[in-house]
Tab-separated table of C-alpha atoms and ligand atoms in Angstrom:
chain	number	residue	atom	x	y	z
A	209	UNK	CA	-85.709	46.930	130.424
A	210	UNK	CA	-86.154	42.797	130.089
A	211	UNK	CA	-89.184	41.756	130.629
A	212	UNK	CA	-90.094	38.104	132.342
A	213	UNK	CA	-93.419	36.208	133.376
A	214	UNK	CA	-92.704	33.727	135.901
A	215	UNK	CA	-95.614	31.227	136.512
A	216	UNK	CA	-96.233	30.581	139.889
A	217	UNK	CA	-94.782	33.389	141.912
A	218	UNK	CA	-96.797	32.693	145.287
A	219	UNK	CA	-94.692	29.296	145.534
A	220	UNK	CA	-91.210	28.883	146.613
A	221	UNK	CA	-88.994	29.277	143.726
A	222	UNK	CA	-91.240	32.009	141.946
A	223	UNK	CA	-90.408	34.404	144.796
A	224	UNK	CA	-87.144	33.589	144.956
A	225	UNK	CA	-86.566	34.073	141.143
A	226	UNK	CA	-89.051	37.342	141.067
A	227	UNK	CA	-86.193	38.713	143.927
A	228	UNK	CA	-83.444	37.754	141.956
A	229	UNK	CA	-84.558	38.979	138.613
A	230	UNK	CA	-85.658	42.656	139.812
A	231	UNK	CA	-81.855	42.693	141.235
A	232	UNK	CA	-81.264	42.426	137.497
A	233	UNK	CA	-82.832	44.996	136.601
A	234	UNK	CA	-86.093	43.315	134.758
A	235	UNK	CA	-89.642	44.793	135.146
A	236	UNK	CA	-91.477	41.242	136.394
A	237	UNK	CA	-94.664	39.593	135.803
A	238	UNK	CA	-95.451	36.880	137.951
A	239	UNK	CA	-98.639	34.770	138.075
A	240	UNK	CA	-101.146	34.461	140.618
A	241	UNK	CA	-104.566	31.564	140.664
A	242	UNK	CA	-107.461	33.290	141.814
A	243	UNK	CA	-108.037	32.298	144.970
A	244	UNK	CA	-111.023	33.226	148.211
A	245	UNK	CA	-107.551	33.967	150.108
A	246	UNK	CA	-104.470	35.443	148.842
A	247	UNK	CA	-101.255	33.679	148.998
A	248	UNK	CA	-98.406	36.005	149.012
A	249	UNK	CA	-96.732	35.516	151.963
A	250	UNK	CA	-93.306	34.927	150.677
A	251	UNK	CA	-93.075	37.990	148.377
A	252	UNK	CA	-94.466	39.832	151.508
A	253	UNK	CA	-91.461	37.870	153.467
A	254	UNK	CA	-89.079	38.878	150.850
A	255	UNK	CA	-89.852	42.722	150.728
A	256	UNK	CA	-90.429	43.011	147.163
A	257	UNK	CA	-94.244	42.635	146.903
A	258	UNK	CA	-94.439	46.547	146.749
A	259	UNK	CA	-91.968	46.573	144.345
A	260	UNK	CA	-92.753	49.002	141.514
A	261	UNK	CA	-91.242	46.317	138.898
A	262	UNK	CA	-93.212	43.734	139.906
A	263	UNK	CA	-97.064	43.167	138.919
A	264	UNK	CA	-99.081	40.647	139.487
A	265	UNK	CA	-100.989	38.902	137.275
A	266	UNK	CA	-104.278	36.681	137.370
A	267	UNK	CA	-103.345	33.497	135.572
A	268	UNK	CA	-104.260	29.662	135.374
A	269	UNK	CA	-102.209	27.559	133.605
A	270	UNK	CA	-104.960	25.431	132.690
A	271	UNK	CA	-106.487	28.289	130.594
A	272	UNK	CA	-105.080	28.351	127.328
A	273	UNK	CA	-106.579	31.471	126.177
A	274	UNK	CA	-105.086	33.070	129.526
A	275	UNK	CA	-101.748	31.670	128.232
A	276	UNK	CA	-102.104	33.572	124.752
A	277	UNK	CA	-103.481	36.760	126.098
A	278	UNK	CA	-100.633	36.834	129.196
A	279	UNK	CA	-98.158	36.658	126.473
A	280	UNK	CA	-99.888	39.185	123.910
A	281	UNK	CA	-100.886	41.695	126.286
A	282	UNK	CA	-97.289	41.668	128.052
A	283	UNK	CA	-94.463	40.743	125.086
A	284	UNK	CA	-92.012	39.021	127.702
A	285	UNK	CA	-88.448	38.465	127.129
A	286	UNK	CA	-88.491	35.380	128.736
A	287	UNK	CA	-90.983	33.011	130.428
A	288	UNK	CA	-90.025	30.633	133.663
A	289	UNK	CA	-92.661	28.099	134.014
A	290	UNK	CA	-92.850	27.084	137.692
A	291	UNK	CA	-96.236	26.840	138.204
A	292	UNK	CA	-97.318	23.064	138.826
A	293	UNK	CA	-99.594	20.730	140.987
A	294	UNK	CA	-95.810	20.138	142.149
A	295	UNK	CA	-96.507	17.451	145.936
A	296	UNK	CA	-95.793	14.337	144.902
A	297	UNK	CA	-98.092	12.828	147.258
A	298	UNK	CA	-101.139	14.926	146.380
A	299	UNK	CA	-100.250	13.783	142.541
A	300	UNK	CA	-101.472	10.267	143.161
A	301	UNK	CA	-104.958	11.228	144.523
A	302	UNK	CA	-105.367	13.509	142.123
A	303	UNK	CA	-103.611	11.996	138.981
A	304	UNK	CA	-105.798	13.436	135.962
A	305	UNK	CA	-105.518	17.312	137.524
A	306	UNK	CA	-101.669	16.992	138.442
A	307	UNK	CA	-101.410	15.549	134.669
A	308	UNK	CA	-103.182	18.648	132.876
A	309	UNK	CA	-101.562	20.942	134.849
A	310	UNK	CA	-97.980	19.845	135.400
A	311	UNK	CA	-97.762	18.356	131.825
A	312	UNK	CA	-100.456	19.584	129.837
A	313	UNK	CA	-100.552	22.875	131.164
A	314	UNK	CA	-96.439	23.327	129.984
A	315	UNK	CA	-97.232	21.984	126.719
A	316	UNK	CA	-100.149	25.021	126.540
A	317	UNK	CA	-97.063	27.683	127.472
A	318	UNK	CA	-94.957	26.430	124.548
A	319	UNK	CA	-98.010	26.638	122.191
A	320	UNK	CA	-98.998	30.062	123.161
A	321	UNK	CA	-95.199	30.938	122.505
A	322	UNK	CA	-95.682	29.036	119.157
A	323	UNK	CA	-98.605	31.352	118.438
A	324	UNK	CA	-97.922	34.388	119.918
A	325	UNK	CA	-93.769	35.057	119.724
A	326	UNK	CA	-91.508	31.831	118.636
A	327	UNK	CA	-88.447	34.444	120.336
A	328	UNK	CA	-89.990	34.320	123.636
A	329	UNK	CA	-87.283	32.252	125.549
A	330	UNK	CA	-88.659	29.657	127.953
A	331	UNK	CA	-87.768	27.733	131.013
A	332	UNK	CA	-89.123	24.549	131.930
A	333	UNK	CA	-88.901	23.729	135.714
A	334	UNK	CA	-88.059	20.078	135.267
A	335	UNK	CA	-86.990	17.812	138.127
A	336	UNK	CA	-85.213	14.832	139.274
A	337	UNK	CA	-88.184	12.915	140.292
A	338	UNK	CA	-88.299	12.173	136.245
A	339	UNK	CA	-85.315	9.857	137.107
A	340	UNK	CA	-87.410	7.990	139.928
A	341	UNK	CA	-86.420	4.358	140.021
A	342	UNK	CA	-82.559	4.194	140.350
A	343	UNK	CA	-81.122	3.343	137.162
A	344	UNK	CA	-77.569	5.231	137.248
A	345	UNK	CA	-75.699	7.008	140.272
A	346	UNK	CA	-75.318	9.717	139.893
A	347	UNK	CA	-78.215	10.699	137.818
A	348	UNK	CA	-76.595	13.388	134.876
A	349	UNK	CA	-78.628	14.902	132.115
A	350	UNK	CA	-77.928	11.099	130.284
A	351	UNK	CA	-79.362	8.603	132.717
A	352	UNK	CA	-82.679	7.358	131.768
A	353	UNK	CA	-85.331	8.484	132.951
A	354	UNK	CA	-88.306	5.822	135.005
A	355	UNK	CA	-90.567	8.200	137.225
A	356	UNK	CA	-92.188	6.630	139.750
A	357	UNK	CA	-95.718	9.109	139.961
A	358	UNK	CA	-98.259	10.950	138.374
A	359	UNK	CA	-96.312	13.853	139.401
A	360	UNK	CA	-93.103	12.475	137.545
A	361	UNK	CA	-94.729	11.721	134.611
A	362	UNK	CA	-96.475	14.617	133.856
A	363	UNK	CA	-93.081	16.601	134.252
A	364	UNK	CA	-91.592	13.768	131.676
A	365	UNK	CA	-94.324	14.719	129.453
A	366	UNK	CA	-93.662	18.538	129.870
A	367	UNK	CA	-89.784	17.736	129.925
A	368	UNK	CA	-89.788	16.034	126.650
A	369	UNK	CA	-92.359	18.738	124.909
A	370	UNK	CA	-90.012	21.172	125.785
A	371	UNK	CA	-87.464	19.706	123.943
A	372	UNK	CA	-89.484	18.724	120.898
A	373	UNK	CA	-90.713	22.599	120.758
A	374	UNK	CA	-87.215	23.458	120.696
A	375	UNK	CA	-86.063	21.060	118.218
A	376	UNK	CA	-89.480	21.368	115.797
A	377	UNK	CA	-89.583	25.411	116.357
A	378	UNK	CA	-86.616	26.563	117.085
A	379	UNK	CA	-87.650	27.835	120.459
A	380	UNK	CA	-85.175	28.866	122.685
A	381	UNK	CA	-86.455	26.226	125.300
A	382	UNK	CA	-84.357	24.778	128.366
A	383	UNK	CA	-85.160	22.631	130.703
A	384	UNK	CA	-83.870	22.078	133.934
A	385	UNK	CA	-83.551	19.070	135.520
A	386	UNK	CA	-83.537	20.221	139.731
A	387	UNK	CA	-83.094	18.158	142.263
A	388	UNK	CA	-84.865	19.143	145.474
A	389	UNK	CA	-84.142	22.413	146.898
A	390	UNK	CA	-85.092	23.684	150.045
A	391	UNK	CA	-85.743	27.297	151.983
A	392	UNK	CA	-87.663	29.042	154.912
A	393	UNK	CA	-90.253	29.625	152.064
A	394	UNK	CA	-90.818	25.474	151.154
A	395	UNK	CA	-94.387	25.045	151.840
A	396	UNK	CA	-95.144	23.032	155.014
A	397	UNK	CA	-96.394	19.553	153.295
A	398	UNK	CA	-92.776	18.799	152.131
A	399	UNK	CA	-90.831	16.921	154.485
A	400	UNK	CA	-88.014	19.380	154.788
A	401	UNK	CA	-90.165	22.250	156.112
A	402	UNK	CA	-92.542	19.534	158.067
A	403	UNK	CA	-89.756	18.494	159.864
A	404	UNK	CA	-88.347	22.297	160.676
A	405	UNK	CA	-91.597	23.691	161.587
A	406	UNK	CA	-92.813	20.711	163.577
A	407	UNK	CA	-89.164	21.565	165.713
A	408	UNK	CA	-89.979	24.734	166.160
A	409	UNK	CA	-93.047	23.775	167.657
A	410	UNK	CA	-91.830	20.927	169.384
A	411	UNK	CA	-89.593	23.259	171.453
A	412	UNK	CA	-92.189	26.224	172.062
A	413	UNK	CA	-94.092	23.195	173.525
A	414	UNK	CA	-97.036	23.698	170.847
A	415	UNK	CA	-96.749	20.138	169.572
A	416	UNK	CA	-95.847	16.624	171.201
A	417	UNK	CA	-94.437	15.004	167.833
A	418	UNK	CA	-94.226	14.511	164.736
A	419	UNK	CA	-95.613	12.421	162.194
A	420	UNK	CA	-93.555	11.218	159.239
A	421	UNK	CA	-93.695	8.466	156.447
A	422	UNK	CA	-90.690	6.957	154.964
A	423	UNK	CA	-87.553	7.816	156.805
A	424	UNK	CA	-85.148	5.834	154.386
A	425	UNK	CA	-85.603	8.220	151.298
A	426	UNK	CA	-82.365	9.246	149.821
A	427	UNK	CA	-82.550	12.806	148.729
A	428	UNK	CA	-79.876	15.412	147.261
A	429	UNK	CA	-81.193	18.442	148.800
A	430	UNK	CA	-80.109	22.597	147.859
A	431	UNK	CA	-80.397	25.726	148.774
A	432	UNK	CA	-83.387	27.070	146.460
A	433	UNK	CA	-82.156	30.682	146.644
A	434	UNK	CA	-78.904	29.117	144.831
A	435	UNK	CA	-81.462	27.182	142.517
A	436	UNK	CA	-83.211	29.979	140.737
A	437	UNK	CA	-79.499	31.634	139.752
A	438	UNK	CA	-78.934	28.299	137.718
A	439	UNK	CA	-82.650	28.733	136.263
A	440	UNK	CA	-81.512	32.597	135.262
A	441	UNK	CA	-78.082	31.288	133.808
A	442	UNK	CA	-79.699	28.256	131.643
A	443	UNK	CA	-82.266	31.216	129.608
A	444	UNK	CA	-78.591	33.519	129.475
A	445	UNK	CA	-76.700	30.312	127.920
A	446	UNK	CA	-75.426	30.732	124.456
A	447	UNK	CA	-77.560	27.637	122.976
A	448	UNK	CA	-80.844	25.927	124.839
A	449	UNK	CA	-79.941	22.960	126.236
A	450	UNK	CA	-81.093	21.087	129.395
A	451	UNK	CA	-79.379	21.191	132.721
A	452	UNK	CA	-79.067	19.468	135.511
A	453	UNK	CA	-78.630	21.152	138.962
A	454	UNK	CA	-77.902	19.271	142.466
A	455	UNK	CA	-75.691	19.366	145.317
A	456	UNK	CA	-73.782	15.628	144.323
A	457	UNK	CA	-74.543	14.759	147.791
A	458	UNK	CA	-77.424	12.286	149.227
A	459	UNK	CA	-79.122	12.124	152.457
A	460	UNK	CA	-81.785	10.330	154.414
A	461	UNK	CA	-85.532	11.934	155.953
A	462	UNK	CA	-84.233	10.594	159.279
A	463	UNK	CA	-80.908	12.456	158.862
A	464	UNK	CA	-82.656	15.503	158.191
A	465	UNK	CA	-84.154	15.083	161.223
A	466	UNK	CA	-81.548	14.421	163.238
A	467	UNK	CA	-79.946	17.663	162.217
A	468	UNK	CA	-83.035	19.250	162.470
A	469	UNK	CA	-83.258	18.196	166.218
A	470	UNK	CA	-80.266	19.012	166.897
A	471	UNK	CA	-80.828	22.865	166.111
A	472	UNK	CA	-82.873	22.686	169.928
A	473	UNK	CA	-79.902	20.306	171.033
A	474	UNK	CA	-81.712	17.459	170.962
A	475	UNK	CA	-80.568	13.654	170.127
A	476	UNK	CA	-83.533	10.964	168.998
A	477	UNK	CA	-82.695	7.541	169.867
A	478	UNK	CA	-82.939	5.764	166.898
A	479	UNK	CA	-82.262	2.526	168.528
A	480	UNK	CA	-85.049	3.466	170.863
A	481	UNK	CA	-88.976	2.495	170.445
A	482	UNK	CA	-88.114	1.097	167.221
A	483	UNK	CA	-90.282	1.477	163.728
A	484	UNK	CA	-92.366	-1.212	164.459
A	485	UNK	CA	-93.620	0.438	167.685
A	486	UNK	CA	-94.177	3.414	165.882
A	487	UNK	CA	-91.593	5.671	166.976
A	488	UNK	CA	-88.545	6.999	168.475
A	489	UNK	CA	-87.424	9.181	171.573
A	490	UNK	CA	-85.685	11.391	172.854
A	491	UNK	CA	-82.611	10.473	175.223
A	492	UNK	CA	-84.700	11.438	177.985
A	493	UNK	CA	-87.463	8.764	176.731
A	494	UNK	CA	-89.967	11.578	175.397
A	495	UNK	CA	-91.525	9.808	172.089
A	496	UNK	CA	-90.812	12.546	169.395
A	497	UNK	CA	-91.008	11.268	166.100
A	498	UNK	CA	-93.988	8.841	165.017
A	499	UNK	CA	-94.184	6.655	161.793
A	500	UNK	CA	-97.216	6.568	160.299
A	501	UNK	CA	-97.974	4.803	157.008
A	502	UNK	CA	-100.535	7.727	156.212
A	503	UNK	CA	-97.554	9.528	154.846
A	504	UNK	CA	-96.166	6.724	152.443
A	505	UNK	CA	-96.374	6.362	148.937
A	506	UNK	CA	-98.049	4.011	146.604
A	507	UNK	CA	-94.543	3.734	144.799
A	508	UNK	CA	-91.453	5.398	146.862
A	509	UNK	CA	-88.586	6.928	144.501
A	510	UNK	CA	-85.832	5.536	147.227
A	511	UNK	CA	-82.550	7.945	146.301
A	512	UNK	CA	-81.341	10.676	144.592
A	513	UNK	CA	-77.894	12.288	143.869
A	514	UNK	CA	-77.366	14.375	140.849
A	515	UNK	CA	-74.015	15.313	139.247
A	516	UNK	CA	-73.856	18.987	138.380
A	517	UNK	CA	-70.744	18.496	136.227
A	518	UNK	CA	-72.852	20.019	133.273
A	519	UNK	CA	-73.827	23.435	135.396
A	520	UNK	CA	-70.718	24.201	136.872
A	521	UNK	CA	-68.583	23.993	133.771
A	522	UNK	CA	-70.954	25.194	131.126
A	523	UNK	CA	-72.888	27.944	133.387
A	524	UNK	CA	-70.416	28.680	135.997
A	525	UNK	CA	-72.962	27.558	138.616
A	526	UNK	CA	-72.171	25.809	141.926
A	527	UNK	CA	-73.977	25.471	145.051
A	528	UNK	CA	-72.416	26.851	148.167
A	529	UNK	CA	-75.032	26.448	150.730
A	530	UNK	CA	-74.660	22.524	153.156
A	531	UNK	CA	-77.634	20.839	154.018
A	532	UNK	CA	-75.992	21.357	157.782
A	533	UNK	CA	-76.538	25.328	157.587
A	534	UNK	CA	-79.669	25.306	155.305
A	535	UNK	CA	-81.480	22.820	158.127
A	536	UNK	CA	-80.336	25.235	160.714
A	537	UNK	CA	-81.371	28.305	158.734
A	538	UNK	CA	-84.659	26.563	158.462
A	539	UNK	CA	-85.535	26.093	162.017
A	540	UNK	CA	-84.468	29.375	163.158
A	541	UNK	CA	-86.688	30.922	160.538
A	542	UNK	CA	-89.456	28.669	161.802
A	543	UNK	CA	-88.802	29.360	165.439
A	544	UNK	CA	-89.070	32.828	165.185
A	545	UNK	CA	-92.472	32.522	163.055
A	546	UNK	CA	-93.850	30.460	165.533
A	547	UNK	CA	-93.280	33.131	168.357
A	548	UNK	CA	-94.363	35.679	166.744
A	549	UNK	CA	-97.704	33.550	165.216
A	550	UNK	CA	-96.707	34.151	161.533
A	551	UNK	CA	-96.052	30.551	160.687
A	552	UNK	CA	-97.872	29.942	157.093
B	274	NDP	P1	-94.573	25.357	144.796
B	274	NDP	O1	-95.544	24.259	144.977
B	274	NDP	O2	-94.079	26.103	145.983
B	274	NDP	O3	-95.204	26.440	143.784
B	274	NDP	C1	-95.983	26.052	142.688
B	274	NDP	C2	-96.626	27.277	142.081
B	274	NDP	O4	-97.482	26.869	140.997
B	274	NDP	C3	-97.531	28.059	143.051
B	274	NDP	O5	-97.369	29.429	142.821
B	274	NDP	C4	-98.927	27.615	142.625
B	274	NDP	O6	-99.944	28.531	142.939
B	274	NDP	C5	-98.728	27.542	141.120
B	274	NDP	N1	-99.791	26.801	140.434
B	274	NDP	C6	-100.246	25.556	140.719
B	274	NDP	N2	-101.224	25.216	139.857
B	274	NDP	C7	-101.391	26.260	139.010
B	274	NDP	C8	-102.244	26.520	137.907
B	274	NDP	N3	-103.148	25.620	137.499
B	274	NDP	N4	-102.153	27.715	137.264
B	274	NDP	C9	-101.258	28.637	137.672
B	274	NDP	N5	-100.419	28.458	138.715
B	274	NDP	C10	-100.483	27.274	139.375
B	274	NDP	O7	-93.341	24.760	143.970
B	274	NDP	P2	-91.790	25.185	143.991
B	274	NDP	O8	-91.688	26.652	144.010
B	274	NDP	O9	-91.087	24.371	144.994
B	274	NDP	O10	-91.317	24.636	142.574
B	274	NDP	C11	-91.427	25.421	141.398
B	274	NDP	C12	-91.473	24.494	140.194
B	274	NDP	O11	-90.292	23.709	140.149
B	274	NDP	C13	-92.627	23.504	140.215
B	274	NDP	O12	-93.032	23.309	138.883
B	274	NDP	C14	-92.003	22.226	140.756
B	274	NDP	O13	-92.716	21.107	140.299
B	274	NDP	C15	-90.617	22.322	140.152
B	274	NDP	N6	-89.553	21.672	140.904
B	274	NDP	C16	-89.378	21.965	142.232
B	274	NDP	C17	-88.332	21.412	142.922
B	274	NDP	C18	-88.109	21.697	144.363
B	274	NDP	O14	-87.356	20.962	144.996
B	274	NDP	N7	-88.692	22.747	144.910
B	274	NDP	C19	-87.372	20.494	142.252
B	274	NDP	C20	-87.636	20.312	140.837
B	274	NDP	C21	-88.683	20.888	140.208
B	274	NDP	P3	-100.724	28.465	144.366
B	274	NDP	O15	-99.845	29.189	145.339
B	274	NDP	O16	-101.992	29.165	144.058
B	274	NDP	O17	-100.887	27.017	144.705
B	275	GDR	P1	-90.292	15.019	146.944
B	275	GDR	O1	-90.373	15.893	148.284
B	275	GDR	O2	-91.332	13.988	146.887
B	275	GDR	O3	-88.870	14.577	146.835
B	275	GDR	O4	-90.637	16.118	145.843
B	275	GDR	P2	-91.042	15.616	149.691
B	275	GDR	O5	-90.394	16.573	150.616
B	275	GDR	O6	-92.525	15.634	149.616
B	275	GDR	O7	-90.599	14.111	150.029
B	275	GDR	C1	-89.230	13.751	150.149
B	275	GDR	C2	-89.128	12.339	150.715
B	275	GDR	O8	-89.535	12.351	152.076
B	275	GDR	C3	-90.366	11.222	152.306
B	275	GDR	N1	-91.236	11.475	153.455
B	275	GDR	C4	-92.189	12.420	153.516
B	275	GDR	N2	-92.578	13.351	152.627
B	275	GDR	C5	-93.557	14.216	152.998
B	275	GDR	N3	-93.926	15.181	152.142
B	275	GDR	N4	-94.174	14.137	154.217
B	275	GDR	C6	-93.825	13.195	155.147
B	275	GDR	O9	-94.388	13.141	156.226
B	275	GDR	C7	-92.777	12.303	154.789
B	275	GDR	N5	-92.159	11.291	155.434
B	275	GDR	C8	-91.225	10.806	154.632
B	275	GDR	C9	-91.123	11.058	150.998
B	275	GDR	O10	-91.711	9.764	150.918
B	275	GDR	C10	-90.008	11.313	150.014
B	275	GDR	O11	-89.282	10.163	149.794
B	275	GDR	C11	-90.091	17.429	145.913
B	275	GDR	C12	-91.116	18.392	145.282
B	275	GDR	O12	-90.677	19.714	145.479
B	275	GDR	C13	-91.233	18.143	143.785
B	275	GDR	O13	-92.056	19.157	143.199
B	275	GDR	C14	-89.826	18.203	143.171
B	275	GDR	O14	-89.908	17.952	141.790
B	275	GDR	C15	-88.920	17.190	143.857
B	275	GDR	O15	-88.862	17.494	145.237
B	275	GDR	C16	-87.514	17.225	143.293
């Protein structure tokens, strides 16, 4: 039986990749921060928490002794690193902590593998927000690379130490370069989710509006169930190399809201209020979506669109999933938590 650690598995992708890999048969260790409350609502969500192949494990990244031991004690087959200080916002408040753990703490992974196992194959969750200011569209696994926060640098830093591992140390290291992906399980401070659960709420009448930031931002968003498979295929790959996975298509926050909206079949009014009153309404003159400069950044990374030409010959990977049906997926998922009072 394989055995994998993922980093990370009480955030989005971790449970999604802990699901998929116990479909493949592995026996799966997945990483948990100590914390005064626990934070496993989406392996709950999923149905595999009670899974007898899957144990959790106490872990900080920022620990490197917990790195060596984690590896010693269980002898994986193959490490995912996912864990991360990973909101780009939060990064530029807290610039030194996003830093050790989203670079440093990736750099203390591929040293424990150093130490403990050099065979230990590793993943590196890299991510398009390396590419930051446009330089190239579409961004492939060539364009350079000009992030745009804390948060991008540190995964530069981790991005680049993954490949100098691999070339110094013949590590079986990959990195892969994602561009946003999305689910019922994205936590609520990303703009996706904010905008689905705020909808949800909207229509069950527990919330007037909502609050947004930038609604120009380009982004090429996925399905992150679809994500992880790429993740999986990259470590299966013949050679390590670095990937880049994306949907090839771009869209704004204030389409994503639109569509969003029109889940409860309703149509903002762009043309409406305007930005520089501070918001737009409905048709029926009901102010429903408020700008507020709270939510922008110090330096904006203004659009994203990835070419997966790499993935989809080299790894046979291809998303399927449109933004169209992942929005809607979203919101129902969200309007049912919200009725039932399990919205996390
Ligand atoms: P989440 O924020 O949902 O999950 C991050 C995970 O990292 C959580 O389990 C979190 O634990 C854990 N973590 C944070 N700090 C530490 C630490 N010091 N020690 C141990 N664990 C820690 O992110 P996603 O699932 O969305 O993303 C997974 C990875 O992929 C991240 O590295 C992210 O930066 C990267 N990425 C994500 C993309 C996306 O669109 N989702 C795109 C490209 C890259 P806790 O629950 O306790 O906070
Ligand atoms: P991003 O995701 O920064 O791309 O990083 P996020 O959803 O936070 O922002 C996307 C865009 O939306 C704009 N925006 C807002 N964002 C948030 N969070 N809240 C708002 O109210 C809001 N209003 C507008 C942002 O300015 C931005 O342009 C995500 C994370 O998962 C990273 O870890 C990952 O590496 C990248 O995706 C790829």
């Amino acid at each position: 039986m394989k055995k994998a650690i993922i980093t990370g598995i009480t955030g989005q992708d971790g449970a999604y990749l802990a699901e998929l890999l116990l479909q493949k048969g592995y026996k799966v260790y997945g990483t948990f921060r100590r914390s005064s409350s626990m934070n496993f609502w989406r392996i709950e969500e999923l149905g595999i928490s009670n899974n007898p192949n899957l144990h959790l494990v106490e872990y900080d990244l920022n620990d490197q002794t917990s790195n060596i031991r984690l590896l010693q004690n269980i002898e994986p087959d193959e490490v995912y690193n996912l864990a991360a200080q990973s909101f780009v916002g939060v990064s530029f408040d807290q610039p030194i902590y996003t830093a050790q753990t989203t670079g440093i703490g990736a750099l203390h992974l591929l040293e424990a593998i150093r130490i403990v196992n050099s065979k230990i194959k590793f993943y590196q969750a890299s991510t398009s927000e390396m590419f930051g200011k446009v330089q190239e569209i579409p961004q492939t696994e060539k364009t350079p690379f000009y992030p745009r926060s804390p948060y991008g640098f540190s995964k530069l830093f981790a991005h680049w130490a993954t490949i100098n591992y691999r070339e110094s140390y013949d590590i079986f290291a990959v990195s892969g370069i994602l561009f946003n992906h999305e689910s019922p399980l994205r936590g609520r401070e990303f703009v996706t989710r904010k905008i689905t659960d705020s909808v949800a709420k909207i229509h069950l009448g527990k919330l007037d509006k909502i609050e947004l930031g930038n609604l120009d931002a380009e982004r090429d968003w996925g399905f992150a169930k679809e994500y992880v498979e790429g993740m999986y295929k990259m470590l299966q790959y013949k050679e390590a190399e670095t990937f880049v996975l994306s949907t090839n298509v771009t869209n704004t926050v204030r389409k994503f809201v639109e569509l969003s909206f029109g889940n409860i079949d309703i149509q903002i009014d762009w043309k409406g209020k305007g930005e520089n009153e501070k918001g737009y309404c409905s048709k029926t003159g009901k102010l429903l979506v408020n700008v507020n400069p709270q939510f922008y950044r110090p330096a904006e990374v203004d659009m994203l669109i990835g070419d997966n030409s790499r993935a989809k010959t080299l790894l046979n990977w291809e998303p399927k999933t449109s933004l169209n049906d992942l929005c809607s997926n979203m919101v129902e998922m969200d309007l049912i938590r919200n009725k039932n009072g399990t919205s996390f």
